[in-house]
XYZ file of C-alpha atoms in Angstrom:
451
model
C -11.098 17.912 16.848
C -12.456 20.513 13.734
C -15.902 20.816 14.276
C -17.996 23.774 12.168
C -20.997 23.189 9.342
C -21.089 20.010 7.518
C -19.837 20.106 3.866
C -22.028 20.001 0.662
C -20.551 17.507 -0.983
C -22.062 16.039 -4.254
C -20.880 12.369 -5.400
C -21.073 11.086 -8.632
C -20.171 8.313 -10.563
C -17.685 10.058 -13.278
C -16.604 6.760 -14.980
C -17.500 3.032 -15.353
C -15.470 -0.016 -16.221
C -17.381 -3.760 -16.397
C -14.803 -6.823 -15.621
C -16.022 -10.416 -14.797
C -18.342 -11.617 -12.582
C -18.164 -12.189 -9.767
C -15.090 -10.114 -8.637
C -14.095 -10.424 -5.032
C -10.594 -8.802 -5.057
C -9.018 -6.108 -6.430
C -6.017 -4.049 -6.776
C -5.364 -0.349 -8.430
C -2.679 1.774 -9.444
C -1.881 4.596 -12.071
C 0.026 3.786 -15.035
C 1.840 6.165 -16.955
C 1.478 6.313 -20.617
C 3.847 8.718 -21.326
C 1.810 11.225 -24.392
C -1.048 8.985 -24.080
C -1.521 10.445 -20.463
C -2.888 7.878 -17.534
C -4.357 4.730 -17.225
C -5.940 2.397 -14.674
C -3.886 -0.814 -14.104
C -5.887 -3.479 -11.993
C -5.189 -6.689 -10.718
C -8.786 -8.915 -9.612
C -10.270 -11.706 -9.456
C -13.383 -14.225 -8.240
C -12.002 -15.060 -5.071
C -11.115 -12.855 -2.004
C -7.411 -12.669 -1.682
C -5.541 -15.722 -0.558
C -3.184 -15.406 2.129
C -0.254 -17.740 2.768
C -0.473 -18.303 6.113
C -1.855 -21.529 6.560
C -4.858 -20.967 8.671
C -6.098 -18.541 5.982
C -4.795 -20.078 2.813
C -7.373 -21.556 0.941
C -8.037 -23.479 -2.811
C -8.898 -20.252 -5.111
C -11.942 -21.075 -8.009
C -10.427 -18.566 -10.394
C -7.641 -16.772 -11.409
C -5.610 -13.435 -11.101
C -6.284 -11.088 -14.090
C -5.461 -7.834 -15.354
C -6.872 -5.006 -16.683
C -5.649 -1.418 -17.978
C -8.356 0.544 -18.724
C -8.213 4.763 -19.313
C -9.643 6.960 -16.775
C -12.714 7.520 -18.888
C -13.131 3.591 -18.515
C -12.411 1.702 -21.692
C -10.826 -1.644 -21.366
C -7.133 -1.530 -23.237
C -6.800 -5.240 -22.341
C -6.690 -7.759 -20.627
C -4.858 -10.928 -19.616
C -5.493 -13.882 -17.533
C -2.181 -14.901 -15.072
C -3.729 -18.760 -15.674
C -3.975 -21.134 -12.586
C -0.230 -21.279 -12.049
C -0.533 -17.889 -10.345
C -2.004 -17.650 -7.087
C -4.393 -14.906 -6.421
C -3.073 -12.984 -3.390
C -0.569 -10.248 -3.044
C 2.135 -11.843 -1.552
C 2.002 -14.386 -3.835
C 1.765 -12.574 -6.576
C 3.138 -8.801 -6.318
C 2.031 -6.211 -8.996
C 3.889 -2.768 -9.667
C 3.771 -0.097 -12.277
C 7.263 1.475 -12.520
C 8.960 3.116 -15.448
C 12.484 1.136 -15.225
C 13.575 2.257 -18.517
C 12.997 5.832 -18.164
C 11.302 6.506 -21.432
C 8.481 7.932 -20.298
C 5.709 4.752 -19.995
C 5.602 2.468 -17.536
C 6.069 -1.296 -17.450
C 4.145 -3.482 -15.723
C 6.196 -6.271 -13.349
C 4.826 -8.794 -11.423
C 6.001 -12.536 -10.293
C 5.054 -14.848 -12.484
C 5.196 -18.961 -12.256
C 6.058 -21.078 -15.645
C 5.575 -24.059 -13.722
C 1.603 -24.319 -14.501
C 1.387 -27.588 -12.652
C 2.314 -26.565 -9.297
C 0.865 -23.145 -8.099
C 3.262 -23.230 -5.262
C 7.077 -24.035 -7.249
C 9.779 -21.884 -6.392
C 11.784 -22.488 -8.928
C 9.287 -21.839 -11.618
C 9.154 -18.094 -10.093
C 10.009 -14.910 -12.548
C 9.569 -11.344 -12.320
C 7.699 -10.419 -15.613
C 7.502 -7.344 -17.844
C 4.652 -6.505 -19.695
C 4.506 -3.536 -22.074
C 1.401 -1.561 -20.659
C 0.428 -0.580 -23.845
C -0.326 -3.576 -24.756
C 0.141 -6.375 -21.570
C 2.716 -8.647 -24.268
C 5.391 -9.615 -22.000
C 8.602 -8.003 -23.104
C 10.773 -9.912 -20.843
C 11.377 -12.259 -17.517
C 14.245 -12.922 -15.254
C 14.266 -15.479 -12.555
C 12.659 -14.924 -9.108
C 15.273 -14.239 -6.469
C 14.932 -17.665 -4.570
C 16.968 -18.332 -1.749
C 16.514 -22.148 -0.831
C 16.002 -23.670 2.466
C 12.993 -25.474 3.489
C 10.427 -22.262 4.817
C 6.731 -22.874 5.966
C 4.289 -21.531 3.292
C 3.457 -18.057 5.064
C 7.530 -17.382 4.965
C 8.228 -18.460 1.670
C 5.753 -16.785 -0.264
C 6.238 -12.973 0.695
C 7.110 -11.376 -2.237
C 6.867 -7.612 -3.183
C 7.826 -5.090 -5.938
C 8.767 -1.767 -5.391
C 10.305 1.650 -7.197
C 12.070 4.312 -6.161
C 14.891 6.803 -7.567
C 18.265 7.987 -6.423
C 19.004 11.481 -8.347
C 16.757 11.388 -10.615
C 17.513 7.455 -11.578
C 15.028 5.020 -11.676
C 15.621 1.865 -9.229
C 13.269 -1.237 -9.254
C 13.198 -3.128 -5.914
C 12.411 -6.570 -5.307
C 12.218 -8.176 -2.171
C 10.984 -11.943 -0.385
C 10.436 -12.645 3.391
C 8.841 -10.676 6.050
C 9.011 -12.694 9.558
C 12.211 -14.255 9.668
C 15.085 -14.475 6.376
C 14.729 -11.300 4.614
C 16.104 -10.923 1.241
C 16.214 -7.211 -0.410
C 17.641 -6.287 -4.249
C 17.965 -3.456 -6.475
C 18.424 -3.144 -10.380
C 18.993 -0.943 -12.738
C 17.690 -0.570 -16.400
C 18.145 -3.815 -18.024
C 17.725 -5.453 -15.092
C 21.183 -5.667 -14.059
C 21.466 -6.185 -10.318
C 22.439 -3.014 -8.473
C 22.547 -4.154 -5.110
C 21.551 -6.869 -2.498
C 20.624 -6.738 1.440
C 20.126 -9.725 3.034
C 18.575 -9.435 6.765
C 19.011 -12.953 8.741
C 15.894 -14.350 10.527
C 18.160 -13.861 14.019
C 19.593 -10.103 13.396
C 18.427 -7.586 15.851
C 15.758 -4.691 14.910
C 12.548 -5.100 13.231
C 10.704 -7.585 11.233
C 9.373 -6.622 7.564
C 5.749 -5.275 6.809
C 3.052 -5.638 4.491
C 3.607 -1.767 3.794
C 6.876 -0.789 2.006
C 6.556 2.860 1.492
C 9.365 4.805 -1.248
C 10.306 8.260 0.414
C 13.354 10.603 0.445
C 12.810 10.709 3.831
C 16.028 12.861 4.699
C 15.572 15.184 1.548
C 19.075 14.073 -0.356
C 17.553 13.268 -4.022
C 18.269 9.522 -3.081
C 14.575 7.594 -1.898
C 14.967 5.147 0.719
C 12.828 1.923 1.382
C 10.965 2.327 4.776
C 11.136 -1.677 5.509
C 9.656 -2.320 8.390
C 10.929 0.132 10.680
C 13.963 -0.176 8.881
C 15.529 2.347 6.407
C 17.266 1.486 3.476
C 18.808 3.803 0.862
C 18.390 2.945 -3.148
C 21.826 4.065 -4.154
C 23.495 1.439 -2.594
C 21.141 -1.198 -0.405
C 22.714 0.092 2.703
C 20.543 0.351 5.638
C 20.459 3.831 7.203
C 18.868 2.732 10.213
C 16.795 0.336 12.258
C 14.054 2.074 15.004
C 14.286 0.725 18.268
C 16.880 -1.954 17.107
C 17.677 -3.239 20.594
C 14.129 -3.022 21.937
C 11.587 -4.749 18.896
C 12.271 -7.430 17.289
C 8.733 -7.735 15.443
C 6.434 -7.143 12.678
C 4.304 -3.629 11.865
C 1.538 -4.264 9.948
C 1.472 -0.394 9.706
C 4.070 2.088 8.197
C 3.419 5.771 6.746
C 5.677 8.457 6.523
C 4.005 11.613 7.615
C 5.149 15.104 6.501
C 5.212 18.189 8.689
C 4.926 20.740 6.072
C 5.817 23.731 8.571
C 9.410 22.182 9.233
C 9.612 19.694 5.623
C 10.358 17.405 7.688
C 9.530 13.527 7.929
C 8.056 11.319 10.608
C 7.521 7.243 10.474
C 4.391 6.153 12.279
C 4.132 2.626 12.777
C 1.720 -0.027 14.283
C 2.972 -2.839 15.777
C 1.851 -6.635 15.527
C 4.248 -9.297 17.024
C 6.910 -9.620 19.402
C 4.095 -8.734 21.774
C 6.628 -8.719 25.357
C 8.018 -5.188 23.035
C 6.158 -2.076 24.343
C 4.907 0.480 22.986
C 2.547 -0.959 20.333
C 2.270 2.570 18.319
C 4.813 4.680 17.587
C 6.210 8.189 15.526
C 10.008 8.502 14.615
C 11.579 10.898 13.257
C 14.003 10.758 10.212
C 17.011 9.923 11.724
C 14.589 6.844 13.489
C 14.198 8.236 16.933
C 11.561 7.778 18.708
C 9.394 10.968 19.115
C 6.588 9.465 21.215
C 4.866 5.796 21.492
C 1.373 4.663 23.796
C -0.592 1.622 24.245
C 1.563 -0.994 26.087
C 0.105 -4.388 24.634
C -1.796 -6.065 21.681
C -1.891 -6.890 17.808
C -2.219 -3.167 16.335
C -3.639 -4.287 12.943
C -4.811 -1.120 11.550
C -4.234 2.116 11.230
C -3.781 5.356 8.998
C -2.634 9.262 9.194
C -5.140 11.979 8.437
C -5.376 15.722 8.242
C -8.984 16.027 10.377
C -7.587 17.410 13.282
C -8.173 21.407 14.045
C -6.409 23.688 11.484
C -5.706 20.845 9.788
C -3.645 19.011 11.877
C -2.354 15.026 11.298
C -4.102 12.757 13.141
C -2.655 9.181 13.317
C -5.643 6.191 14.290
C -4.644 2.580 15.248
C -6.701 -0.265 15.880
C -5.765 -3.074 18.306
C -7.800 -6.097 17.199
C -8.164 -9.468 19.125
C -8.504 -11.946 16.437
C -8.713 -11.780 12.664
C -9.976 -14.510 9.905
C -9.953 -14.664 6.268
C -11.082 -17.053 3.488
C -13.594 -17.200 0.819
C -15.665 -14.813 2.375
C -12.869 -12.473 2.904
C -11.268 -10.854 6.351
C -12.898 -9.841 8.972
C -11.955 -8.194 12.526
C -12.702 -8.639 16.027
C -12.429 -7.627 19.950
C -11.367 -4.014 18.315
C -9.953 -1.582 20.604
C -9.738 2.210 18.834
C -6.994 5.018 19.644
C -6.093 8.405 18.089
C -3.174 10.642 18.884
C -2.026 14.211 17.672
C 0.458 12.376 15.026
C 3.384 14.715 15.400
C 2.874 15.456 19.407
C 1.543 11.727 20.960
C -1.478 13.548 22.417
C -4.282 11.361 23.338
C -7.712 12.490 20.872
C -11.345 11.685 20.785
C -12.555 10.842 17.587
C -16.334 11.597 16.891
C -16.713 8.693 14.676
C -15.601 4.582 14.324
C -12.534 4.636 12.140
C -13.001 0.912 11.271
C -13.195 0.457 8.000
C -12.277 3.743 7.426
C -9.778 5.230 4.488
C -8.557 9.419 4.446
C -9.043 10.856 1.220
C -9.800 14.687 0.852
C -12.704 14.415 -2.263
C -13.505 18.135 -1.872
C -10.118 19.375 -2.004
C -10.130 21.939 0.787
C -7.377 20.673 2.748
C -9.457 18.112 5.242
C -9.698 14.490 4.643
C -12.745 12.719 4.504
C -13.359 9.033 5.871
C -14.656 6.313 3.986
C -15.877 3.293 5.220
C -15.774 1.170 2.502
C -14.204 -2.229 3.138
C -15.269 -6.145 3.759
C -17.688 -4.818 6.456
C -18.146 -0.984 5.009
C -21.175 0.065 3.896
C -19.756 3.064 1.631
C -20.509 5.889 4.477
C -18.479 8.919 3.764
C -18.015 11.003 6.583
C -16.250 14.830 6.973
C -13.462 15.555 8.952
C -15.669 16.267 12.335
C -17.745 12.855 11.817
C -20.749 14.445 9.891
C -22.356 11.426 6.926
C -21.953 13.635 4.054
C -22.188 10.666 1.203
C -22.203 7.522 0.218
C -20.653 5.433 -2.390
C -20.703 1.605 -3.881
C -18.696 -1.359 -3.532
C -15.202 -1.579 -2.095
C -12.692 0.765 -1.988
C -9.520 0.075 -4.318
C -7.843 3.643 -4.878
C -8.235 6.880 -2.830
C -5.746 9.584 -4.315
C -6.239 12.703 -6.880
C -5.596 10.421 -10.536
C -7.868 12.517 -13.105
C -7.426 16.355 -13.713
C -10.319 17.498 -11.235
C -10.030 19.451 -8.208
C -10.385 17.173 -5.803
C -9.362 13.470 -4.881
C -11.212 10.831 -6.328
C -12.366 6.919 -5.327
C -12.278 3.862 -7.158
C -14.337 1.425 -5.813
C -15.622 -2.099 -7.005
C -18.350 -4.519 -7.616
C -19.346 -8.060 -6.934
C -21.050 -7.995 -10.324
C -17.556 -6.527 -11.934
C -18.485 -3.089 -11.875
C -15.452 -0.777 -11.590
C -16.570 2.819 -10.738
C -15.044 6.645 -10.207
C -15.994 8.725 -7.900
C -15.889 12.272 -7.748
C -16.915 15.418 -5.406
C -19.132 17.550 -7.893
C -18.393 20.953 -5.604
C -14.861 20.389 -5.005
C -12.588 23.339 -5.793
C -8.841 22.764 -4.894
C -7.077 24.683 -2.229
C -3.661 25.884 -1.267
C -3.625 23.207 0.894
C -4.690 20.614 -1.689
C -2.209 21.983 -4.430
C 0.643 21.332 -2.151
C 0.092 18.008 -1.438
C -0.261 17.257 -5.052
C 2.916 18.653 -5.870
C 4.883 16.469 -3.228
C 7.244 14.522 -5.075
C 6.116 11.257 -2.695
C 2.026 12.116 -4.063
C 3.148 12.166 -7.597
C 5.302 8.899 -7.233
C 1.953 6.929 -6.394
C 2.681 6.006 -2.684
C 0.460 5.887 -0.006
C -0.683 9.808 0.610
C -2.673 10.346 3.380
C 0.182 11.496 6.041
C 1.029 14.420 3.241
């Protein structure tokens, strides 16, 4: 591991936003506002997030709401989803993506018109809103694909965007364990394509992560779902890792670049079909396996991060014995902690507990930082060799470079609705930082900290 003189770092708080009290979940993302610049789109509410697996599903108090606010942090608006709309992410999927291509982005999210029963299918819709200023501009029904499904199947919804030369293509997709149903559209929302993946097909299981990447460098992205790889252009599926050998779920999928080559990797972390061994794994991006360890257990967490010695990825997992979530939120136990060389498979020591922990490189000199800033974070920021070198509020929403400063920046959360910005006063942005910036998969919004 990089060891040498802790940083100087200098946090401060470079913007505030106040939402309602009490706040308990939240989700982030840029919105682009074409001349107007950026924007903050988020997605909260009173209650943690409800799940809809049965043993964690539970009656919310409140509602989902949403917010777009500028990075300087004054509201734009705001709208309530109502009761009809459960508060959790499967339920209730949220993307910014410019479908139209002029310039702004729309807001989309799944939507139910049938306000007396939170849990209809057929009163499902995707819904546009026009993010500068949240009216709905439009709403097409829900994919729904009948059949009687328990609750944690049915309700797995996500929304996605990618493009294939230079076109934009909105993906929608339901199911993750067993029937999974995949779609693409074009502008207008007529239906490009459709991949349906039966509960019994061999290969892979979905994933709560579905990463956007040109993964083999053709100008068309592909959807990384699961450990399955699916082109835009046409819905057809490139390939499927370890096809005849896993037949499970991965609750963790990044791509990883390797800069010297430009080449791809997939590292994954595997949850079910718990007889399949190994539990983490890199491919390549053809879906080979380059190396997998650890021969049993629910990997539950994990992440990719340049802390290793001249700046080397580093890819963590976390095998976990049992989880629970409800009111109070989710919490972890009987962790076991691993770390690997990400594009080698070599065993490292980390000189810190990565639980709880989230890369983000705030002074902009190449290294990523940790943050431990989640359910049971206390807002410790460490450097790259496991030094404390900060410490910051609330929970950690968004970790990524989205105002013009040198560095990356947090958004974190209160209980008391306090949104706030955080920013390295000493960064200064290197080579290092000013490539990974300028990667098309960065600028797209995704997931960055295997760049």
């Amino acid at each position: 591991m990089a060891g040498g003189r802790a940083k100087t770092m200098d946090l401060e708080i470079v913007s505030r936003t106040q939402l309602e009290s009490p706040m308990r979940q939240m989700r982030a993302m840029e919105v682009r506002l074409g001349e107007m610049g950026k924007a903050i789109l988020a997605a909260y509410g009173a209650d943690a997030p409800v799940d809809p697996w049965v043993e964690m599903f539970f009656y919310p108090t409140g509602t989902l709401k949403l917010a777009l606010f500028t990075l300087e942090g004054r509201i734009i608006w705001k709208k309530d989803l109502g009761r009809a709309v459960v508060p959790g992410e499967h339920f209730c999927p949220v993307k910014a993506f410019d479908l139209d291509g002029d310039g702004v982005d729309e807001i989309w999210y799944v939507d139910n018109l049938d306000a007396e029963h939170p849990l209809s299918v057929r009163g499902r819709r995707i819904r546009r809103l026009d993010a500068l200023t949240g009216e709905s501009t439009g709403d097409w029904p829900w994919p729904s694909h009948g059949g009687d499904q328990s609750l944690s199947h049915q309700f797995r919804n996500f929304i996605v965007g990618g493009r294939v030369r230079g076109q934009p293509v909105l993906v929608t997709a339901q199911g993750t364990y067993q029937d999974m149903h995949v779609q693409g559209w074009r502008p207008g929302m007529q239906r490009r394509w459709e991949l349906t993946i039966a509960k019994d097909a061999p290969g892979a299981r979905g994933s709560h992560m579905s990463p956007v990447v040109d993964l083999n460098n053709d100008g068309v992205d592909e959807l990384l779902w699961g450990e399955r790889c699916i082109e835009l252009d046409a819905g057809r599926e490139l390939f499927c890792a370890d096809r005849d050998s896993y037949r499970g779920h991965s609750d963790v999928i990044q791509p990883v670049m390797d800069r010297s080559r430009g080449r791809w990797f997939v590292y994954t972390c595997r949850e079910s079909d718990p007889k399949a061994s190994p539990r983490v794994v890199l491919f390549d991006d053809r879906g080979r396996r380059v190396w997998g360890h650890v021969d049993q257990g629910h990997i539950d967490m994990g992440w990719v991060a340049r802390i290793g010695d001249g700046m080397r990825h580093v890819a963590m997992a976390i095998r976990i014995g049992d989880k629970t979530a409800g009111p109070r939120g989710l919490f972890h136990s009987g962790m076991t902690e691993f770390a690997f060389d990400a594009l080698t498979g070599e065993p490292v020591e980390l000189p810190f507990n990565a639980y709880q922990t989230q890369p983000v490189d705030l002074d902009g000199d190449g290294y990523h930082e940790l943050v431990r800033c989640g359910n049971q974070g206390d807002g410790e920021v460490l450097d790259h060799a496991g030094t404390t070198v900060g410490r910051v509020e609330g929970r950690l929403v968004l970790a990524r470079r989205f105002r013009d400063l040198p560095g990356e920046q947090l958004l974190t959360y209160r209980e008391d609705g306090g949104v706030l910005t955080w920013a390295d006063r000493n960064a200064a942005a290197s080579g290092e930082a000013l490539a990974r910036y300028a990667n098309s998969f960065y600028r797209a919004g995704e997931p960055v900290c295997g760049i």
